mmCIF file of C-alpha atoms and ligand atoms in Angstrom:
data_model
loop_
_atom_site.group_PDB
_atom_site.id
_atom_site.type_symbol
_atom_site.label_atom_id
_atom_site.label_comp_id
_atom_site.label_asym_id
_atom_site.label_seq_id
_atom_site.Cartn_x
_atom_site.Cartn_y
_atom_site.Cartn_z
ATOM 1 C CA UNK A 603 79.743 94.236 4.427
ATOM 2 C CA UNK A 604 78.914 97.885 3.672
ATOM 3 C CA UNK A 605 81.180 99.607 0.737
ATOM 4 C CA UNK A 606 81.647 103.430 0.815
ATOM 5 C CA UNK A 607 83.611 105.339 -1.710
ATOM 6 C CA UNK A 608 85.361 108.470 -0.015
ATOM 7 C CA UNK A 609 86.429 111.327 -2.974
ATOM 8 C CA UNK A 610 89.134 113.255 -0.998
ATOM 9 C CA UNK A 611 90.362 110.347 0.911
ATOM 10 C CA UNK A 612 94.204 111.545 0.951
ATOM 11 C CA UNK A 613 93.069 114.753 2.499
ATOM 12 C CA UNK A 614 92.351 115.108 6.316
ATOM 13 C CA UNK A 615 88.669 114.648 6.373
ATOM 14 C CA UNK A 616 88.967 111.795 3.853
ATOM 15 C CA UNK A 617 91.835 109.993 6.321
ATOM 16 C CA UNK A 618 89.618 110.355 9.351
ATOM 17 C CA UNK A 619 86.792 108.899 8.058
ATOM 18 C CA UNK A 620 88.064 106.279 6.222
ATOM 19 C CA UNK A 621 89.742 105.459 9.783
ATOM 20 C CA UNK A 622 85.984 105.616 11.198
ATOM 21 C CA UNK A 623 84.535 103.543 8.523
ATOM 22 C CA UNK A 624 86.839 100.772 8.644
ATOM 23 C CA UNK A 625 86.611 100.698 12.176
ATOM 24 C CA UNK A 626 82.851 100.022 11.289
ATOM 25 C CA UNK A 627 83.750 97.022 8.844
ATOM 26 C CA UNK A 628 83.252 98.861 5.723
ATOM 27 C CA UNK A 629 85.176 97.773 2.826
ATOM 28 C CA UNK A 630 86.386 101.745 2.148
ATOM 29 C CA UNK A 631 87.283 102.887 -1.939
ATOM 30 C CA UNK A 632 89.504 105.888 -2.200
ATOM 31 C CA UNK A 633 89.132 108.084 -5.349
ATOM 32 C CA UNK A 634 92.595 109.700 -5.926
ATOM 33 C CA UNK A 635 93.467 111.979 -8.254
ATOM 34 C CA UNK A 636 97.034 111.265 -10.374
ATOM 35 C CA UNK A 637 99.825 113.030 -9.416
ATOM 36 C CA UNK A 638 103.545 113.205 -10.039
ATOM 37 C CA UNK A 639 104.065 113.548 -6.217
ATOM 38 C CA UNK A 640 100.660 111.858 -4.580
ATOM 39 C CA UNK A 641 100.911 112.367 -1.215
ATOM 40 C CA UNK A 642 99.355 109.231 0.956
ATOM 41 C CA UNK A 643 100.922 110.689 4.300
ATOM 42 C CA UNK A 644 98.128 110.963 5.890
ATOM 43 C CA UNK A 645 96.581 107.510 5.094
ATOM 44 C CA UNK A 646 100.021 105.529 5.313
ATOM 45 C CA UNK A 647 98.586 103.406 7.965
ATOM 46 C CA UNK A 648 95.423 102.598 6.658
ATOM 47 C CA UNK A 649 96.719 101.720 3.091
ATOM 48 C CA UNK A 650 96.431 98.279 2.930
ATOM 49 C CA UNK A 651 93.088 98.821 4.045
ATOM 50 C CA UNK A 652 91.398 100.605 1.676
ATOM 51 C CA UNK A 653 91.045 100.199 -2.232
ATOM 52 C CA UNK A 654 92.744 102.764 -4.035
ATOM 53 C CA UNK A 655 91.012 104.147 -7.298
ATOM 54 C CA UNK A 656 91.886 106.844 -9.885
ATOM 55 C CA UNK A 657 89.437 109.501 -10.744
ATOM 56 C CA UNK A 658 89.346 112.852 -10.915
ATOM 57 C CA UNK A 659 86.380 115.319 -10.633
ATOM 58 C CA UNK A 660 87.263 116.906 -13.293
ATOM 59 C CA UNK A 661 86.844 113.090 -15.887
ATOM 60 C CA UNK A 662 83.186 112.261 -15.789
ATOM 61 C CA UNK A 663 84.253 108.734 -16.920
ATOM 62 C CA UNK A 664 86.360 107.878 -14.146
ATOM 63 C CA UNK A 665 83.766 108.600 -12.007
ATOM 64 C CA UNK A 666 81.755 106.537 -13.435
ATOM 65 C CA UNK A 667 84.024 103.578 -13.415
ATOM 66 C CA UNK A 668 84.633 104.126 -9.852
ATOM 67 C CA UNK A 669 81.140 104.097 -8.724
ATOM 68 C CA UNK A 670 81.289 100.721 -11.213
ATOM 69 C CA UNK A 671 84.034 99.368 -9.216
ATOM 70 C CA UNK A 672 82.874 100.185 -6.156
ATOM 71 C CA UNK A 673 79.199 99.437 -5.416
ATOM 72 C CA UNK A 674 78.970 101.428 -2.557
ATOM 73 C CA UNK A 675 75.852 102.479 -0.466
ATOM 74 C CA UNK A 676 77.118 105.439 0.781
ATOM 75 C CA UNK A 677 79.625 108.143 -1.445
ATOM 76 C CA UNK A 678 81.372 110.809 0.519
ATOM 77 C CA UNK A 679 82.318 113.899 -1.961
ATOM 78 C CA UNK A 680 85.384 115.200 0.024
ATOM 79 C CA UNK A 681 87.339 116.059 -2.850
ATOM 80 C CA UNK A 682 87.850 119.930 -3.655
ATOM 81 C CA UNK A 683 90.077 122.314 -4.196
ATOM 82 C CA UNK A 684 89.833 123.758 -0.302
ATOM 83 C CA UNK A 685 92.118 126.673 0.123
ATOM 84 C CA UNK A 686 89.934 129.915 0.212
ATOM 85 C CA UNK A 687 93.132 132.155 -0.484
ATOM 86 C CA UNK A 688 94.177 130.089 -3.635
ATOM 87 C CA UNK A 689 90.434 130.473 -5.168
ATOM 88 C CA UNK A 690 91.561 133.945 -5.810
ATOM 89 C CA UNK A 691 94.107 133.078 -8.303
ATOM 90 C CA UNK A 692 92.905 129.685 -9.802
ATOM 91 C CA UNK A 693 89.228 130.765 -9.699
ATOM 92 C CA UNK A 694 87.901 128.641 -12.846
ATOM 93 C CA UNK A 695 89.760 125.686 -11.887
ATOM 94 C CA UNK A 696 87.989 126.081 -8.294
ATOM 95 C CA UNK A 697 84.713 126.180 -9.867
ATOM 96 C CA UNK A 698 85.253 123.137 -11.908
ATOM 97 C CA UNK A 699 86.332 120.687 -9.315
ATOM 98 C CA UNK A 700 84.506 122.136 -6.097
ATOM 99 C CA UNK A 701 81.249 123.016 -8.224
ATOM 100 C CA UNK A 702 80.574 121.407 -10.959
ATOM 101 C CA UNK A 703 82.351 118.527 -9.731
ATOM 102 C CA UNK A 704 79.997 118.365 -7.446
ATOM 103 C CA UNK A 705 77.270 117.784 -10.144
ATOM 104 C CA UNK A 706 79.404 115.113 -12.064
ATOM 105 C CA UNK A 707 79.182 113.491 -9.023
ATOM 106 C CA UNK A 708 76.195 113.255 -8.203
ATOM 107 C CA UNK A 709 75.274 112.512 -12.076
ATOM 108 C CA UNK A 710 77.399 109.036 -11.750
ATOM 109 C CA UNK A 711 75.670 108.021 -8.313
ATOM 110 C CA UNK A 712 72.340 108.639 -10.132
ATOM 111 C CA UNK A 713 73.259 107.173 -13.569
ATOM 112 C CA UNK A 714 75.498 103.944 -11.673
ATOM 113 C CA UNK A 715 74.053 103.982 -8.013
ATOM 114 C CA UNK A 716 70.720 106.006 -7.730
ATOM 115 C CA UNK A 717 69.839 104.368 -4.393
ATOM 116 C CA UNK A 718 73.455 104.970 -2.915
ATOM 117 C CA UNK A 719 73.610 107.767 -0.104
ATOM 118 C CA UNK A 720 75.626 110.706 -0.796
ATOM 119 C CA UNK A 721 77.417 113.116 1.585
ATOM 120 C CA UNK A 722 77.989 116.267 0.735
ATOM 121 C CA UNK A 723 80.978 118.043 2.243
ATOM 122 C CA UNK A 724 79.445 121.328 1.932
ATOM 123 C CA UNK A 725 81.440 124.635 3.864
ATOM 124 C CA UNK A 726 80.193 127.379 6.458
ATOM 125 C CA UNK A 727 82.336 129.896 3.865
ATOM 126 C CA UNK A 728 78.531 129.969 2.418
ATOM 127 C CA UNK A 729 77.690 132.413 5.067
ATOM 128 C CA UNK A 730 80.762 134.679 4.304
ATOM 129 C CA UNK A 731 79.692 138.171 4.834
ATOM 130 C CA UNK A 732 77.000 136.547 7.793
ATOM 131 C CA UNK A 733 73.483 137.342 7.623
ATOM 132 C CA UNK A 734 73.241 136.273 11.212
ATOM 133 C CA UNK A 735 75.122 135.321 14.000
ATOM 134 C CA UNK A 736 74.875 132.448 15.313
ATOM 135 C CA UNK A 737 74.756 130.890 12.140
ATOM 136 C CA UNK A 738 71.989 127.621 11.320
ATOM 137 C CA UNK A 739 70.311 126.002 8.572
ATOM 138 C CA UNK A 740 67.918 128.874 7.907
ATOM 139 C CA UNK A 741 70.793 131.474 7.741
ATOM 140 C CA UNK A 742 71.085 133.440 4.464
ATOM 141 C CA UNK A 743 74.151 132.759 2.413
ATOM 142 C CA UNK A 744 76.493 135.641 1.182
ATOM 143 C CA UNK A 745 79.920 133.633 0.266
ATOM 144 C CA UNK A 746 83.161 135.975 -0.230
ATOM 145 C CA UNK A 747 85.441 134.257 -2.295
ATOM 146 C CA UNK A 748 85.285 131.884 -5.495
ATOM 147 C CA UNK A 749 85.783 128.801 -3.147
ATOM 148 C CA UNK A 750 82.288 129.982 -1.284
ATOM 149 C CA UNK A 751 80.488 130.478 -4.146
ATOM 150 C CA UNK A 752 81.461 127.020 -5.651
ATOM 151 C CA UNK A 753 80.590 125.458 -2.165
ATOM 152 C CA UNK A 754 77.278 127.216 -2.941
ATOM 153 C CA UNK A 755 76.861 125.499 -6.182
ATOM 154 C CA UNK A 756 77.437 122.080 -4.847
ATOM 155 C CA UNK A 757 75.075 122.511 -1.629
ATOM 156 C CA UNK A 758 72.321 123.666 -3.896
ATOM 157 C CA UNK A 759 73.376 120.898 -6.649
ATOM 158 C CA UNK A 760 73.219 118.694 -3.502
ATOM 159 C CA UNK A 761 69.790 119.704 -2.599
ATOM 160 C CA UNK A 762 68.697 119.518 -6.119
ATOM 161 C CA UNK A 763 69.484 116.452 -6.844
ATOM 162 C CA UNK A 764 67.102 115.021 -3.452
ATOM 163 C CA UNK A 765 64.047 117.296 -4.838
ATOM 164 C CA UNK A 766 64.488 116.418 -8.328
ATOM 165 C CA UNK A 767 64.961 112.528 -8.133
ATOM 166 C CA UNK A 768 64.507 111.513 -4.550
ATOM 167 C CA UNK A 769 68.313 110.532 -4.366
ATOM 168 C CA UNK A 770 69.455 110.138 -0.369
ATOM 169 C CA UNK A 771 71.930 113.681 -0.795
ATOM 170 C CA UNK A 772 73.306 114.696 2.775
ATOM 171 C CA UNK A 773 74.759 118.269 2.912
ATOM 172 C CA UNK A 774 76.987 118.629 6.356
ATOM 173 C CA UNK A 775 77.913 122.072 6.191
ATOM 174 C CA UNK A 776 80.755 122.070 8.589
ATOM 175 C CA UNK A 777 82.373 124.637 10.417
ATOM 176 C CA UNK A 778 86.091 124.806 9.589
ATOM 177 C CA UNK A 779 87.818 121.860 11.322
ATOM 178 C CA UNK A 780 91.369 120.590 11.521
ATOM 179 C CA UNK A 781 93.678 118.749 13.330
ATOM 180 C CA UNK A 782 97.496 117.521 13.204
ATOM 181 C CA UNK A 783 96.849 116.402 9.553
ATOM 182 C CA UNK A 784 95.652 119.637 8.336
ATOM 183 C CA UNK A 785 97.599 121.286 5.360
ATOM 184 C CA UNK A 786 100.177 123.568 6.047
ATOM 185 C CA UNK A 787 98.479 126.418 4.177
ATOM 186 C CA UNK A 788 95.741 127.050 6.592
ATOM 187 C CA UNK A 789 95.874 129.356 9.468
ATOM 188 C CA UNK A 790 95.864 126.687 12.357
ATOM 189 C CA UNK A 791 98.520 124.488 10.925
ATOM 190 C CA UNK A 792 100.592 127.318 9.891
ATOM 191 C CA UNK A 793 100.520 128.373 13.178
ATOM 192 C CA UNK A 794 100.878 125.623 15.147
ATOM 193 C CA UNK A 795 103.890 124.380 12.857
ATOM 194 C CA UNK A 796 105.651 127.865 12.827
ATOM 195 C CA UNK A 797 105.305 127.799 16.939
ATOM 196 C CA UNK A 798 106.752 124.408 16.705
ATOM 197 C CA UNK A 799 109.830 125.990 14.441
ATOM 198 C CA UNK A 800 110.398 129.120 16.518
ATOM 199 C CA UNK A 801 110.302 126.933 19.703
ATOM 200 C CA UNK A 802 113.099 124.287 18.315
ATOM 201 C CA UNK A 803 114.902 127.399 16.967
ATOM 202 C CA UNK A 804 114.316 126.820 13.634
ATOM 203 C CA UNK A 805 112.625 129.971 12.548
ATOM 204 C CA UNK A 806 112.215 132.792 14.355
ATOM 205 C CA UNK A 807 109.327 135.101 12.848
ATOM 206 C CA UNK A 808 105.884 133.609 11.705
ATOM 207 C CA UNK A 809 103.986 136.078 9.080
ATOM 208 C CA UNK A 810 100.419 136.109 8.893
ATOM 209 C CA UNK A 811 97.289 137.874 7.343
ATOM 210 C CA UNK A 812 94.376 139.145 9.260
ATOM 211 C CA UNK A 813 94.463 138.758 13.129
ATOM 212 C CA UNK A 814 91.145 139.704 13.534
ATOM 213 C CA UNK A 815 89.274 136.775 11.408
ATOM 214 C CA UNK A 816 87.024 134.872 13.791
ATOM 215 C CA UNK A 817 86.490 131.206 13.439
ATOM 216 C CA UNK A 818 84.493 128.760 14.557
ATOM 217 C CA UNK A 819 87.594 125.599 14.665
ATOM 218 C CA UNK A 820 86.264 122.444 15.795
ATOM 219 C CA UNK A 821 88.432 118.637 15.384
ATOM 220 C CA UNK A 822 88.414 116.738 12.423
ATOM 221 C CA UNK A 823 87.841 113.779 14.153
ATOM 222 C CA UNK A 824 84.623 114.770 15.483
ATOM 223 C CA UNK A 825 83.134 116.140 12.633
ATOM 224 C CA UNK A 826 84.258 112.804 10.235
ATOM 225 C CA UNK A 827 81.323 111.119 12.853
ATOM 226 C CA UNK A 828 78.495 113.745 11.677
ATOM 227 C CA UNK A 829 78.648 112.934 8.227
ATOM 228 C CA UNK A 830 78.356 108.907 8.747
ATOM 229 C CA UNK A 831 75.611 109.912 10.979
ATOM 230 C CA UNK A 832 73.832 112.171 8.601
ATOM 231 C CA UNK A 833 74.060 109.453 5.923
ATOM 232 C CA UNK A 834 72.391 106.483 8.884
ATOM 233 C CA UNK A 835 69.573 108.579 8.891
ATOM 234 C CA UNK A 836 65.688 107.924 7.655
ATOM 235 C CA UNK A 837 65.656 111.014 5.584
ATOM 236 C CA UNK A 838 68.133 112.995 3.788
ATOM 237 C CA UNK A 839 68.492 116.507 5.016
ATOM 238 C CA UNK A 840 71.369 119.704 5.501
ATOM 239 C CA UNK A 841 72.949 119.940 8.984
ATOM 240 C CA UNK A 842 75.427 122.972 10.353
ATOM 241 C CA UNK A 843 78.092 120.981 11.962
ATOM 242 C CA UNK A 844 80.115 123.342 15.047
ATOM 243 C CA UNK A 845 81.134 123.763 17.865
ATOM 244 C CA UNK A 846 78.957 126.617 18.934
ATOM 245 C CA UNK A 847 82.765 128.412 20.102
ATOM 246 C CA UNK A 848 84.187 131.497 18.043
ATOM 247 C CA UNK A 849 87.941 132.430 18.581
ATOM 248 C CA UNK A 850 90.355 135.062 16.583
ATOM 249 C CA UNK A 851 93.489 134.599 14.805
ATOM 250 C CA UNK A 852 95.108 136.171 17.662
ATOM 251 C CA UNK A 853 93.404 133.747 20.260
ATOM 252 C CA UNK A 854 94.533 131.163 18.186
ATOM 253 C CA UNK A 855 98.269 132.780 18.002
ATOM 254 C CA UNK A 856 98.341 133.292 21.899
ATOM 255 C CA UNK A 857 96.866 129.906 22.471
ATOM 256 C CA UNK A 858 99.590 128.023 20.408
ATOM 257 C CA UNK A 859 102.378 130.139 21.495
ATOM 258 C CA UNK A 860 101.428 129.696 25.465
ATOM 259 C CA UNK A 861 101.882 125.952 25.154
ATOM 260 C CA UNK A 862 105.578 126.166 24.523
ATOM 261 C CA UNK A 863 106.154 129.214 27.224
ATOM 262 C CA UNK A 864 106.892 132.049 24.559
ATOM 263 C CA UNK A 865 104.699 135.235 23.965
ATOM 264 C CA UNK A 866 103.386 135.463 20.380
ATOM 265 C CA UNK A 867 103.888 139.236 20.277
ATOM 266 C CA UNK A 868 107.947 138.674 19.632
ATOM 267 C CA UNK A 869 107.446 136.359 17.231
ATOM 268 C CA UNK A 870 104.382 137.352 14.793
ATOM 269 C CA UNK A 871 104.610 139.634 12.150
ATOM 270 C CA UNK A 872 101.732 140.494 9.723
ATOM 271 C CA UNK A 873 102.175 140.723 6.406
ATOM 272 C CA UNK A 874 100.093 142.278 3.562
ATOM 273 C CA UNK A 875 100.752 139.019 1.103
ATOM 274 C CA UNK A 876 98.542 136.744 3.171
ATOM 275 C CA UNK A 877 95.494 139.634 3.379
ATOM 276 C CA UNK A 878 92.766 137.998 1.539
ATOM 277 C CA UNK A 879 90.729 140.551 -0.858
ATOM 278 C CA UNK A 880 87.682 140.444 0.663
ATOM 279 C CA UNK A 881 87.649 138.894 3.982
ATOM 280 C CA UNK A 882 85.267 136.339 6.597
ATOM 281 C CA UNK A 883 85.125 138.307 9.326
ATOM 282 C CA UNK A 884 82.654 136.072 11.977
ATOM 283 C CA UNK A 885 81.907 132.811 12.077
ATOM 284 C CA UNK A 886 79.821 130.895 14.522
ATOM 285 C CA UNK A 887 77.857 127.898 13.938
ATOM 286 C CA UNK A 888 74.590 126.586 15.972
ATOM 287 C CA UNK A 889 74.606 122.784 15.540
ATOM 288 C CA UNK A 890 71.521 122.114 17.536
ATOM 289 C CA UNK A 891 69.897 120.642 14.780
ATOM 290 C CA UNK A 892 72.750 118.178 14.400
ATOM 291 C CA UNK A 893 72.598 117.425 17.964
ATOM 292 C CA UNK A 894 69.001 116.998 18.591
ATOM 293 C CA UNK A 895 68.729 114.742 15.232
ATOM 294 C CA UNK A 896 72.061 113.216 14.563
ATOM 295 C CA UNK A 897 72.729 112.976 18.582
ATOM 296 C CA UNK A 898 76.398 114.385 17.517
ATOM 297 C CA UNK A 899 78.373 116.421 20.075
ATOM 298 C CA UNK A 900 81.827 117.370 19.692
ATOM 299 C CA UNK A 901 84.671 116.249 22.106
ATOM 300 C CA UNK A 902 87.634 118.477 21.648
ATOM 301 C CA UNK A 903 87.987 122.080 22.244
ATOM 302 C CA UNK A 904 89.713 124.430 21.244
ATOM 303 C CA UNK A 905 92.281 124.871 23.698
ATOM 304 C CA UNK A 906 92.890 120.951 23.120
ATOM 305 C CA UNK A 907 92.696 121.308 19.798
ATOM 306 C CA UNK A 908 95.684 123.464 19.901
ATOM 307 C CA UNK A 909 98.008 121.859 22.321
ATOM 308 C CA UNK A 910 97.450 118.393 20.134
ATOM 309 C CA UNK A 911 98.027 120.293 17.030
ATOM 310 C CA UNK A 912 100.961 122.022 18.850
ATOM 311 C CA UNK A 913 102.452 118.775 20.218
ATOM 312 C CA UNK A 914 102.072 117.179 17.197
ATOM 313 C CA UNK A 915 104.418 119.301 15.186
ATOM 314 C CA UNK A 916 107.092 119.550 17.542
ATOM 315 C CA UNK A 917 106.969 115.818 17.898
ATOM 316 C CA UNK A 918 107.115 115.967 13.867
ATOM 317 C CA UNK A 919 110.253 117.978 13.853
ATOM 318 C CA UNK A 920 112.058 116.408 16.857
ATOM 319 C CA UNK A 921 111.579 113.514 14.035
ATOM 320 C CA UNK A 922 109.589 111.540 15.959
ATOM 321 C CA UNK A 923 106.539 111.451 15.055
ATOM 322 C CA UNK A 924 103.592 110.426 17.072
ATOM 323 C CA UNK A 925 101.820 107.391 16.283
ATOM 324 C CA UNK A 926 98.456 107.851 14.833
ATOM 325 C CA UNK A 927 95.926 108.116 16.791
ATOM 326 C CA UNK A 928 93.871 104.369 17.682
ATOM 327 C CA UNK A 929 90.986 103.656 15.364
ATOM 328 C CA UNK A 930 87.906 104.657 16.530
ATOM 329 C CA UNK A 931 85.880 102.668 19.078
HETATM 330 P P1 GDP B 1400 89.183 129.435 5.848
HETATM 331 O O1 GDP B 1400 88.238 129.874 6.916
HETATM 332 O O2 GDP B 1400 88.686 128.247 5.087
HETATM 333 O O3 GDP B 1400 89.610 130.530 4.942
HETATM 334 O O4 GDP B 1400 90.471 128.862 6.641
HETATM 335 P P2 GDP B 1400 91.969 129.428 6.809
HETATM 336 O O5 GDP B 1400 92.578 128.610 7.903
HETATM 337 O O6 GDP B 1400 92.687 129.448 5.503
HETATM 338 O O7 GDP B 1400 91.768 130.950 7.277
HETATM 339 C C1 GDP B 1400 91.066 131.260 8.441
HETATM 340 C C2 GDP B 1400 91.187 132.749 8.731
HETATM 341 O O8 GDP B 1400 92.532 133.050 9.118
HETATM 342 C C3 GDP B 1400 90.869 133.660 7.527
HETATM 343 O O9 GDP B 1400 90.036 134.714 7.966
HETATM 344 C C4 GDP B 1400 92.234 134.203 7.128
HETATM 345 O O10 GDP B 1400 92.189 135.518 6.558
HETATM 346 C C5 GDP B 1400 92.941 134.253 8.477
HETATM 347 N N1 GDP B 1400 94.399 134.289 8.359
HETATM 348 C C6 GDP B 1400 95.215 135.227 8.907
HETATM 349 N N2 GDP B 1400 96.486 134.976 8.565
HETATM 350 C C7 GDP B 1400 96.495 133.885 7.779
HETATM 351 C C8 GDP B 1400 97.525 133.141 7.119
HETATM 352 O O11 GDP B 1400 98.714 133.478 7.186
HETATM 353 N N3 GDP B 1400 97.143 132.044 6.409
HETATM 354 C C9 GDP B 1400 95.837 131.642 6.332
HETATM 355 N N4 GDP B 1400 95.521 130.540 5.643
HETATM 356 N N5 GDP B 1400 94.836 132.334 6.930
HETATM 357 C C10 GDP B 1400 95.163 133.433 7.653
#
């Protein structure tokens, strides 16, 4: 039986691929970081399923025991601190668990596990201020915030650590991605949970930042499949990971909105607090590479994405939640 250690596994990504992996027969070890209020929402299902370990990315030696307790063949390094807005006010702490974290990381796999694959969850908020458009593997990076440069550290730490020792380090750099089990704080979820609000007549205004950002939002689901398949490979290597589709706030806002019959327009205000001080305006990711080599090809749109994400909430607040979705197969 194959053992994989997910960092992150409380998180969205983390969730869906630990659901993918056990569908696979992995034994699955979850790194989770103490917390007066640890929040295993999103993996409530899968609980008894998975071995739960406490580590931190910020305590060298708990990584270390982990990787001890875990044997695993493959590590996923999911963990972060992921919300671009909030790197603007904690921007040391960012550094030290989405960079150099990184780097303890990968120094446990090589000092515990050298022959272990290791994924990478590395971020198109590398490209920031975009060099080109689409954006690939050869792109230029320019990040715009202290989250994107500390997802620069770790891709390059990634990429280090496979020229320097011949360690199998993956680096999916993934276009952003969510789902109903995204965190409240990003735009999607925000979104889709305020339409849900204003359509149960719970709230009647939703404030956001920048209408104009464009994104490239793919399904967490999908993109969970690209990094098992990067790390099932013969060779390590760096894949973009998109769905080739670029959309605005406002698309977004009009999209969500539409599903319940209201016109965003009434309902959405902007407001200065959630302008970001220096902004992504474009992104747009080409994943040919990751479908020619990994044979990966997203299955929800954006339009789907939505309505789930949509349908999800209200189902949420009604109180009745949906079931989670089926294991993979
Ligand atoms: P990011 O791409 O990792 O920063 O993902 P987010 O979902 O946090 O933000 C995506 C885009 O939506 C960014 O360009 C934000 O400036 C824009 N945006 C506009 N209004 C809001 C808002 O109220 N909250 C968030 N999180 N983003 C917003």
């Amino acid at each position: 039986m194959k053992r994989a250690l997910i960092t992150g596994v409380t998180g969205q990504d983390g969730s869906y691929l630990a659901e993918l992996l056990l569908d696979k027969d992995y034994r699955v070890y979850g790194l989770v970081r103490r917390s007066s209020t640890v929040n295993f929402e999103r993996i409530a299902h899968i609980q008894d399923r998975i071995e739960i370990l406490s580590g931190d990315l910020l305590d060298q030696n708990s990584l270390l025991y982990a990787l001890r307790e875990a044997q695993p063949q493959e590590v996923y390094n999911l963990a972060a601190q992921s919300f671009v807005q909030t790197s603007w006010t904690q921007p040391v702490l960012t550094g030290d668990v989405t960079a150099l974290g990184v780097t303890r990381m990968l120094e446990a796999v090589r000092a515990f596990n050298p022959e272990a694959r290791f994924y990478q969850a590395s971020s198109s908020e590398m490209y920031g201020k975009v060099q080109a458009v689409p954006q690939n593997e050869d792109t230029p990076f320019y990040p715009r915030s202290p989250y994107g440069v500390a997802k620069l550290y770790g891709h390059w730490a990634t990429v280090n650590y496979r020229e320097s020792y011949g360690m199998f380090t993956a680096s999916g750099i993934l276009f952003n991605h969510e789902s109903p089990r995204r965190g409240l704080e990003f735009v999607t979820r925000k979104v889709t949970d305020g339409v849900a609000r204003i359509k149960l007549g719970l709230q009647r205004e939703l404030r956001l930042g920048n209408l104009g950002a464009q994104r490239d939002w793919g399904y967490a689901g999908d993109y969970v499949r690209a990094m098992w398949l990067m790390l099932q490979q013969d060779a390590p290597d760096d894949y973009v990971v998109a769905t080739g589709h670029t959309y605005s706030v406002r698309d977004l806002v009009d999209s969500a909105f539409r599903r319940v019959g209201f016109d965003w327009q009434e309902h959405v205000l902007q407001d200065p607090r959630f302008m970001r001080p220096a902004e992504v305006d474009l992104l747009v990711g080409d994943a040919a590479k990751a479908r020619t080599e990994l044979g990966w090809t997203p299955e929800v749109e954006f339009e789907e994405l939505v309505g789930m994400m949509v349908d999800a909430d209200l189902a949420r607040l009604r109180g009745h939640p949906l079931p989670p979705p089926a294991l993979f197969g």
